[in-house]
Amino acid sequence: MAQTNKLKIFNDPIYGFIGTPNELIFNLIAHPFFQRLRRISQMGLSFMVYPGAHHTRFHHALGSMHLMRLSIRVLRFKKVEITEEEETGLLIAILLHDIGHGPFSHALEHILVARTNHETISLNFMESLNQEFNGGLITAISIFKGEHPKRFLNQLVSSQLDMDRLDYLKRDSFYTGVTEGNISSERMITMLNVIDNCLVVEEKGIYSVEKFLMARRFMYWQVYLHKTSLVAEQLLVKVIKRAKYLLLNGTDLECSSTFLFFLKREDSSDFDNESLLLFSKLDDVDVLAALKSWQSHPDFILSKLSIMLLNRDLLQIKIKNKPIDEILISKKKTWVEANYGLKEEELNYFVFSGMISNQAYNAKKQNINILRKNGKLTDVAKASDHLNLKALSKTVTKYYVCYPKESV
């Protein structure tokens, strides 16, 4: 790939101008592996609910890198030692932290590449790029894997108050128009400090942290786990499973060769270099093009599900606070069997149930510590006078059922 000394500036609607700090980072952004993120939706199928939610992982990665530069500047001002090598490593680690996402981000996690999460694939991409850039990503990989001796470096990349979360909450709030998620990322960054090699928040920033945690709760229930987004993403999973089943049984499907490779891929397959290279060419476009082709496929299930997604004519979904009554599920399956003419083992494509859960704050894992004026550290849930903050530490579980609207 051609090298260049040109340093690009991106005009971001959230933060304004975002610059590339050095040539290595510029060349990483210009690399086809990273440019693919322009074609990966940040919020899966949430645009079916919030029409403005068409931003991509590319936007998010650049925004996270911008916030990381701010945090480095703040910590250095407070006499926290971060070397030039560590700075570059931090910026690369946060820039590439989501490079392993597949089409529609979390919607198809573990579906196209079974038992392998996007963090693992991100690491594979980083190791491949490290070879290509002559070891320039060694520090970034160490930070990303949590192996760097300075623990706070990894916490800036992956924790309950990292640059990833500080960007996606503010960004997703902006693009969806859900103002409850709008947080002051810059305010919280100015309150960061490092004590005993760990990231902490100074006491005067406690209310910003409270707002951040409340915003995260609102965004999960109102946006990320919105019932329409949920049923759309479940239908997309059903489409992929049906396509895999048809291919396994000898039915030809029209789609890109890249997409076909992963549809035919066996669960036990290793994610080798060939898989990584093909994955780097897979994006939302492959899936959408396949859906447009499959809507006229002779297989009723594949066709019906594809049409539902393309026309946003989705299944009915009900969300409850207690497990779904099996009698209701049985009744809906009987209707589908009679009206769609399906076999018993095929009914789950159109009638299914599941559960969703959310925990806005985990006080037992990488907790957020508040640095008191007397120098003592206190967990934010204990330091806060907000009565609801302790409740945010509890996991809230809800149950859903999906079935055809005609069966109502």
Coordinates of C-alpha atoms in Angstrom, one line a residue:
M1 CA 0.0 0.0 0.0
A2 CA 1.3 3.5 -0.9
Q3 CA 2.7 5.4 2.0
T4 CA 2.0 9.1 2.4
N5 CA 2.9 12.0 4.7
K6 CA -0.5 13.6 4.3
L7 CA -2.5 13.9 7.5
K8 CA -6.2 13.9 6.9
I9 CA -8.8 15.9 8.8
F10 CA -12.4 14.5 9.2
N11 CA -15.3 16.8 9.9
D12 CA -17.4 15.0 12.5
P13 CA -20.9 16.2 13.4
I14 CA -20.3 15.5 17.1
Y15 CA -16.9 16.9 17.8
G16 CA -16.0 19.0 14.8
F17 CA -12.6 18.4 13.1
I18 CA -10.8 15.2 14.0
G19 CA -7.2 15.0 12.8
T20 CA -4.9 12.0 12.3
P21 CA -2.0 12.5 14.7
N22 CA 0.7 10.6 12.7
E23 CA 1.4 8.8 9.5
L24 CA 1.0 5.3 10.9
I25 CA -2.6 6.0 12.1
F26 CA -3.3 7.8 8.8
N27 CA -2.2 4.6 6.9
L28 CA -4.3 2.4 9.2
I29 CA -7.4 4.5 8.5
A30 CA -6.7 4.3 4.8
H31 CA -6.2 0.5 4.9
P32 CA -9.0 -1.6 3.2
F33 CA -9.5 -3.4 6.5
F34 CA -10.5 -0.2 8.2
Q35 CA -12.3 1.4 5.2
R36 CA -14.7 -1.6 5.3
L37 CA -16.2 -0.1 8.5
R38 CA -17.8 2.6 6.3
R39 CA -20.1 -0.3 5.2
I40 CA -20.9 -1.7 8.7
S41 CA -23.9 -0.2 10.4
Q42 CA -23.1 1.0 13.9
M43 CA -26.5 0.2 15.3
G44 CA -27.6 -2.9 13.3
L45 CA -31.2 -2.5 12.2
S46 CA -32.1 0.3 14.5
F47 CA -32.7 2.6 11.5
M48 CA -36.0 0.7 11.1
V49 CA -37.1 2.6 14.3
Y50 CA -34.9 5.7 14.2
P51 CA -34.5 6.8 10.5
G52 CA -31.4 8.8 11.3
A53 CA -29.5 5.9 12.7
H54 CA -27.5 5.2 9.5
H55 CA -24.1 6.0 11.0
T56 CA -21.3 3.5 10.7
R57 CA -18.5 1.8 12.7
F58 CA -16.2 4.1 10.8
H59 CA -17.8 7.2 12.5
H60 CA -17.6 5.6 15.9
A61 CA -14.0 4.5 15.6
L62 CA -12.8 8.0 14.7
G63 CA -14.9 9.5 17.4
S64 CA -13.4 7.1 20.0
M65 CA -9.9 8.0 18.9
H66 CA -10.7 11.7 19.2
L67 CA -11.8 11.2 22.8
M68 CA -8.7 9.1 23.5
R69 CA -6.5 12.0 22.4
L70 CA -8.4 14.3 24.8
S71 CA -8.0 11.8 27.7
I72 CA -4.3 11.5 27.1
R73 CA -3.9 15.3 27.1
V74 CA -5.9 15.5 30.4
L75 CA -3.9 12.8 32.1
R76 CA -0.6 14.2 31.1
F77 CA -1.6 17.6 32.4
K78 CA -2.2 15.8 35.8
K79 CA 1.3 14.4 35.6
V80 CA 0.3 10.9 34.6
E81 CA 3.2 9.4 32.6
I82 CA 2.1 8.3 29.1
T83 CA 5.0 7.9 26.7
E84 CA 4.8 8.7 22.9
E85 CA 4.9 4.9 22.2
E86 CA 2.0 4.3 24.7
E87 CA 0.0 7.2 23.2
T88 CA 0.3 5.8 19.7
G89 CA -0.6 2.3 21.1
L90 CA -3.7 3.7 22.8
L91 CA -4.9 5.6 19.7
I92 CA -4.4 2.5 17.5
A93 CA -6.1 0.2 20.1
I94 CA -9.2 2.3 20.3
L95 CA -9.2 3.0 16.6
L96 CA -9.3 -0.7 15.8
H97 CA -11.3 -2.0 18.8
D98 CA -14.4 -2.6 16.6
I99 CA -12.7 -3.6 13.3
G100 CA -13.8 -7.2 13.8
H101 CA -17.5 -6.5 13.6
G102 CA -19.5 -8.3 10.9
P103 CA -22.5 -7.1 8.9
F104 CA -24.9 -5.0 11.0
S105 CA -22.6 -5.2 14.0
H106 CA -24.1 -7.1 17.0
A107 CA -27.1 -8.3 15.0
L108 CA -25.1 -11.2 13.4
E109 CA -22.5 -11.8 16.2
H110 CA -21.8 -15.6 16.5
I111 CA -24.1 -16.3 13.5
L112 CA -21.7 -16.0 10.5
V113 CA -18.7 -16.9 12.6
A114 CA -19.8 -19.3 15.3
R115 CA -18.2 -19.2 18.8
T116 CA -16.0 -16.2 17.8
N117 CA -16.8 -12.7 19.0
H118 CA -15.9 -9.5 17.3
E119 CA -13.2 -8.7 19.9
T120 CA -11.3 -11.9 18.9
I121 CA -11.6 -11.0 15.2
S122 CA -10.5 -7.5 16.0
L123 CA -7.4 -8.9 17.5
N124 CA -6.8 -11.1 14.5
F125 CA -7.0 -8.0 12.3
M126 CA -4.6 -6.1 14.5
E127 CA -2.1 -9.0 14.4
S128 CA -2.3 -9.1 10.7
L129 CA -1.8 -5.4 10.4
N130 CA 1.1 -5.6 12.8
Q131 CA 2.9 -7.8 10.4
E132 CA 2.1 -5.6 7.5
F133 CA 3.3 -2.5 9.4
N134 CA 6.6 -4.0 10.6
G135 CA 5.6 -4.4 14.3
G136 CA 4.1 -1.0 14.6
L137 CA 1.1 -2.3 16.5
I138 CA 2.9 -4.3 19.2
T139 CA 2.1 -1.8 22.0
A140 CA -1.5 -1.4 20.8
I141 CA -2.0 -5.2 20.9
S142 CA -0.6 -5.4 24.4
I143 CA -3.0 -2.7 25.6
F144 CA -5.9 -4.2 23.8
K145 CA -5.3 -7.7 25.3
G146 CA -4.9 -6.1 28.8
E147 CA -1.3 -7.3 29.1
H148 CA 0.4 -3.9 29.3
P149 CA 1.9 -3.3 32.8
K150 CA 0.0 0.0 33.0
R151 CA -3.5 -1.2 33.7
F152 CA -5.1 2.1 33.2
L153 CA -4.2 2.1 29.5
N154 CA -6.4 -1.0 28.9
Q155 CA -9.2 0.7 31.0
L156 CA -9.2 3.6 28.7
V157 CA -9.9 1.2 25.8
S158 CA -12.2 -1.4 27.6
S159 CA -13.9 -0.8 30.9
Q160 CA -17.2 0.6 32.2
L161 CA -16.0 4.1 31.6
D162 CA -13.9 3.8 28.4
M163 CA -13.7 5.9 25.3
D164 CA -15.8 3.4 23.4
R165 CA -18.8 3.9 25.6
L166 CA -18.3 7.7 25.9
D167 CA -18.5 8.0 22.2
Y168 CA -21.2 5.5 21.2
L169 CA -23.7 6.9 23.8
K170 CA -23.3 10.5 22.6
R171 CA -23.1 9.5 18.9
D172 CA -26.1 7.1 19.0
S173 CA -28.1 9.7 20.9
F174 CA -27.3 12.3 18.2
Y175 CA -28.2 10.1 15.2
T176 CA -31.4 8.6 16.8
G177 CA -32.6 11.9 18.2
V178 CA -33.0 10.2 21.6
T179 CA -31.8 13.1 23.8
E180 CA -31.9 11.0 27.0
G181 CA -28.6 9.5 25.9
N182 CA -26.8 12.7 25.3
I183 CA -23.8 12.8 27.7
S184 CA -21.0 15.3 28.3
S185 CA -18.0 13.1 27.2
E186 CA -15.6 15.9 27.5
R187 CA -16.7 16.8 31.0
M188 CA -16.1 13.3 32.2
I189 CA -12.7 13.1 30.5
T190 CA -11.6 16.2 32.3
M191 CA -12.4 14.5 35.6
L192 CA -10.3 11.4 34.9
N193 CA -7.1 10.6 36.9
V194 CA -4.9 7.6 37.7
I195 CA -4.3 6.2 41.2
D196 CA -2.3 3.1 41.9
N197 CA -2.1 2.3 38.1
C198 CA -6.0 2.4 37.9
L199 CA -8.3 4.8 36.2
V200 CA -10.5 6.8 38.6
V201 CA -12.9 9.8 38.5
E202 CA -12.3 12.8 40.7
E203 CA -15.1 13.5 43.2
K204 CA -16.4 16.6 41.4
G205 CA -17.2 14.4 38.4
I206 CA -19.6 12.1 40.3
Y207 CA -22.7 13.7 38.9
S208 CA -21.4 13.4 35.3
V209 CA -20.8 9.7 36.0
E210 CA -24.4 9.4 37.4
K211 CA -25.8 10.9 34.3
F212 CA -23.7 8.7 32.1
L213 CA -25.0 5.5 33.8
M214 CA -28.6 6.7 33.7
A215 CA -28.1 7.6 30.0
R216 CA -26.8 4.1 29.3
R217 CA -29.9 2.6 30.9
F218 CA -32.2 4.8 28.9
M219 CA -30.4 4.1 25.6
Y220 CA -30.5 0.3 26.2
W221 CA -34.2 0.1 26.9
Q222 CA -35.3 2.8 24.5
V223 CA -32.9 2.2 21.6
Y224 CA -30.6 -0.8 21.7
L225 CA -33.2 -3.2 23.0
H226 CA -36.2 -1.5 21.3
K227 CA -38.8 -4.1 20.5
T228 CA -38.9 -3.3 16.7
S229 CA -35.1 -3.4 16.4
L230 CA -35.1 -6.6 18.4
V231 CA -37.6 -8.4 16.2
A232 CA -35.9 -7.1 13.0
E233 CA -32.5 -8.5 14.1
Q234 CA -34.1 -11.8 15.2
L235 CA -35.6 -12.1 11.7
L236 CA -32.2 -11.4 10.1
V237 CA -30.8 -14.2 12.2
K238 CA -33.6 -16.5 11.0
V239 CA -32.9 -15.6 7.4
I240 CA -29.2 -16.6 7.8
K241 CA -30.1 -19.8 9.6
R242 CA -32.5 -20.7 6.8
A243 CA -30.0 -19.9 4.1
K244 CA -27.4 -22.1 5.9
Y245 CA -29.9 -24.9 6.1
L246 CA -30.8 -24.7 2.4
L247 CA -27.2 -24.7 1.3
L248 CA -26.4 -27.7 3.5
N249 CA -29.3 -29.6 1.8
G250 CA -28.1 -28.8 -1.7
T251 CA -30.2 -25.8 -2.6
D252 CA -28.4 -23.1 -4.6
L253 CA -28.6 -19.5 -3.4
E254 CA -27.7 -16.3 -5.2
C255 CA -25.3 -14.1 -3.2
S256 CA -21.8 -12.8 -3.2
S257 CA -19.0 -15.4 -3.1
T258 CA -17.7 -13.8 0.2
F259 CA -21.1 -14.2 1.8
L260 CA -21.5 -17.7 0.4
F261 CA -18.2 -18.7 2.0
F262 CA -19.5 -17.9 5.5
L263 CA -22.9 -19.3 4.9
K264 CA -21.3 -22.6 4.0
R265 CA -18.8 -22.5 6.7
E266 CA -19.0 -25.2 9.3
D267 CA -19.2 -24.3 13.0
S268 CA -16.0 -26.3 13.7
S269 CA -13.9 -24.4 11.2
D270 CA -10.9 -22.5 12.4
F271 CA -10.8 -18.7 11.7
D272 CA -7.6 -18.8 9.7
N273 CA -5.9 -16.2 7.5
E274 CA -8.0 -17.1 4.5
S275 CA -11.2 -16.6 6.6
L276 CA -9.8 -13.3 7.9
L277 CA -9.1 -12.0 4.4
L278 CA -12.6 -13.0 3.2
F279 CA -14.2 -11.5 6.3
S280 CA -12.5 -8.2 5.5
K281 CA -14.5 -8.1 2.3
L282 CA -17.9 -8.9 4.0
D283 CA -20.2 -6.0 5.0
D284 CA -23.9 -4.9 5.1
V285 CA -24.0 -4.6 1.3
D286 CA -23.5 -8.4 0.9
V287 CA -26.5 -9.1 3.2
L288 CA -28.8 -6.5 1.7
A289 CA -28.1 -7.7 -1.9
A290 CA -28.8 -11.3 -0.8
L291 CA -32.1 -10.3 0.8
K292 CA -33.2 -8.5 -2.4
S293 CA -32.4 -11.7 -4.4
W294 CA -33.9 -14.1 -1.9
Q295 CA -37.2 -12.3 -1.7
S296 CA -38.2 -14.1 -5.0
H297 CA -36.6 -17.5 -4.0
P298 CA -38.9 -20.5 -4.4
D299 CA -38.4 -21.5 -0.7
F300 CA -41.3 -20.0 1.1
I301 CA -39.5 -19.4 4.4
L302 CA -36.5 -17.7 2.9
S303 CA -38.6 -15.6 0.6
K304 CA -41.2 -14.6 3.3
L305 CA -38.5 -13.6 5.9
S306 CA -36.6 -11.6 3.3
I307 CA -39.7 -9.7 2.2
M308 CA -40.6 -8.9 5.8
L309 CA -37.2 -7.3 6.4
L310 CA -37.0 -5.4 3.1
N311 CA -40.5 -4.0 3.5
R312 CA -40.3 -3.6 7.3
D313 CA -43.4 -5.8 7.5
L314 CA -42.2 -7.5 10.7
L315 CA -43.6 -10.0 13.1
Q316 CA -45.6 -8.9 16.0
I317 CA -43.6 -8.7 19.2
K318 CA -44.7 -8.6 22.8
I319 CA -42.3 -7.9 25.7
K320 CA -43.3 -8.9 29.3
N321 CA -41.7 -8.9 32.7
K322 CA -42.3 -12.7 33.2
P323 CA -41.7 -15.8 31.1
I324 CA -44.0 -16.2 28.1
D325 CA -47.0 -18.6 28.5
E326 CA -46.3 -21.8 26.5
I327 CA -50.0 -22.0 25.7
L328 CA -49.7 -18.7 23.8
I329 CA -46.7 -20.0 21.8
S330 CA -48.4 -23.3 21.0
K331 CA -51.5 -21.4 19.8
K332 CA -49.5 -19.2 17.5
K333 CA -47.6 -22.2 16.1
T334 CA -50.9 -23.9 15.3
W335 CA -52.0 -20.9 13.4
V336 CA -48.7 -20.8 11.4
E337 CA -48.9 -24.5 10.6
A338 CA -52.4 -24.2 9.3
N339 CA -51.9 -20.9 7.3
Y340 CA -48.4 -21.2 6.0
G341 CA -48.4 -25.0 5.5
L342 CA -45.1 -25.6 7.3
K343 CA -43.7 -28.6 9.1
E344 CA -43.5 -28.7 12.8
E345 CA -39.7 -28.2 12.8
E346 CA -40.1 -25.1 10.6
L347 CA -42.6 -23.2 12.8
N348 CA -39.8 -21.6 14.9
Y349 CA -38.9 -19.4 12.0
F350 CA -42.2 -17.4 12.6
V351 CA -43.0 -18.1 16.2
F352 CA -40.3 -17.9 18.8
S353 CA -39.6 -16.5 22.3
G354 CA -36.5 -15.3 24.1
M355 CA -35.2 -13.0 26.8
I356 CA -33.3 -9.8 27.0
S357 CA -31.4 -8.3 29.9
N358 CA -29.6 -5.1 30.8
Q359 CA -27.2 -4.1 33.6
A360 CA -26.3 -0.5 33.4
Y361 CA -23.5 -0.8 36.0
N362 CA -21.6 -3.8 37.2
A363 CA -20.2 -3.1 40.7
K364 CA -18.3 -6.4 40.7
K365 CA -16.3 -6.0 37.5
Q366 CA -14.0 -3.1 36.6
N367 CA -16.0 -0.9 38.9
I368 CA -15.9 2.9 38.5
N369 CA -14.0 4.4 41.5
I370 CA -14.5 7.9 42.8
L371 CA -11.4 9.7 44.1
R372 CA -12.4 11.5 47.2
K373 CA -10.8 14.8 48.3
N374 CA -9.2 13.0 51.2
G375 CA -7.5 10.6 48.7
K376 CA -9.7 7.6 49.4
L377 CA -11.4 5.6 46.6
T378 CA -15.1 4.7 46.8
D379 CA -17.2 2.8 44.3
V380 CA -19.6 5.2 42.5
A381 CA -22.7 3.3 43.6
K382 CA -21.7 3.9 47.3
A383 CA -20.4 7.4 46.7
S384 CA -23.5 8.6 45.0
D385 CA -26.5 10.0 46.8
H386 CA -28.7 9.1 43.9
L387 CA -31.1 6.4 45.2
N388 CA -31.5 4.8 41.8
L389 CA -27.8 4.2 41.2
K390 CA -27.6 1.1 43.3
A391 CA -30.6 -0.3 41.4
L392 CA -28.7 0.1 38.2
S393 CA -26.3 -2.5 39.4
K394 CA -29.0 -5.1 39.3
T395 CA -29.6 -7.1 36.1
V396 CA -33.1 -6.4 34.7
T397 CA -34.5 -9.3 32.6
K398 CA -37.5 -9.1 30.2
Y399 CA -39.1 -11.8 28.0
Y400 CA -40.4 -11.5 24.5
V401 CA -42.5 -13.5 22.0
C402 CA -42.7 -13.0 18.2
Y403 CA -45.4 -14.2 15.9
P404 CA -47.2 -13.2 12.6
K405 CA -49.4 -10.2 12.9
E406 CA -52.2 -12.0 11.0
S407 CA -52.5 -14.5 13.8
V408 CA -53.6 -11.8 16.3

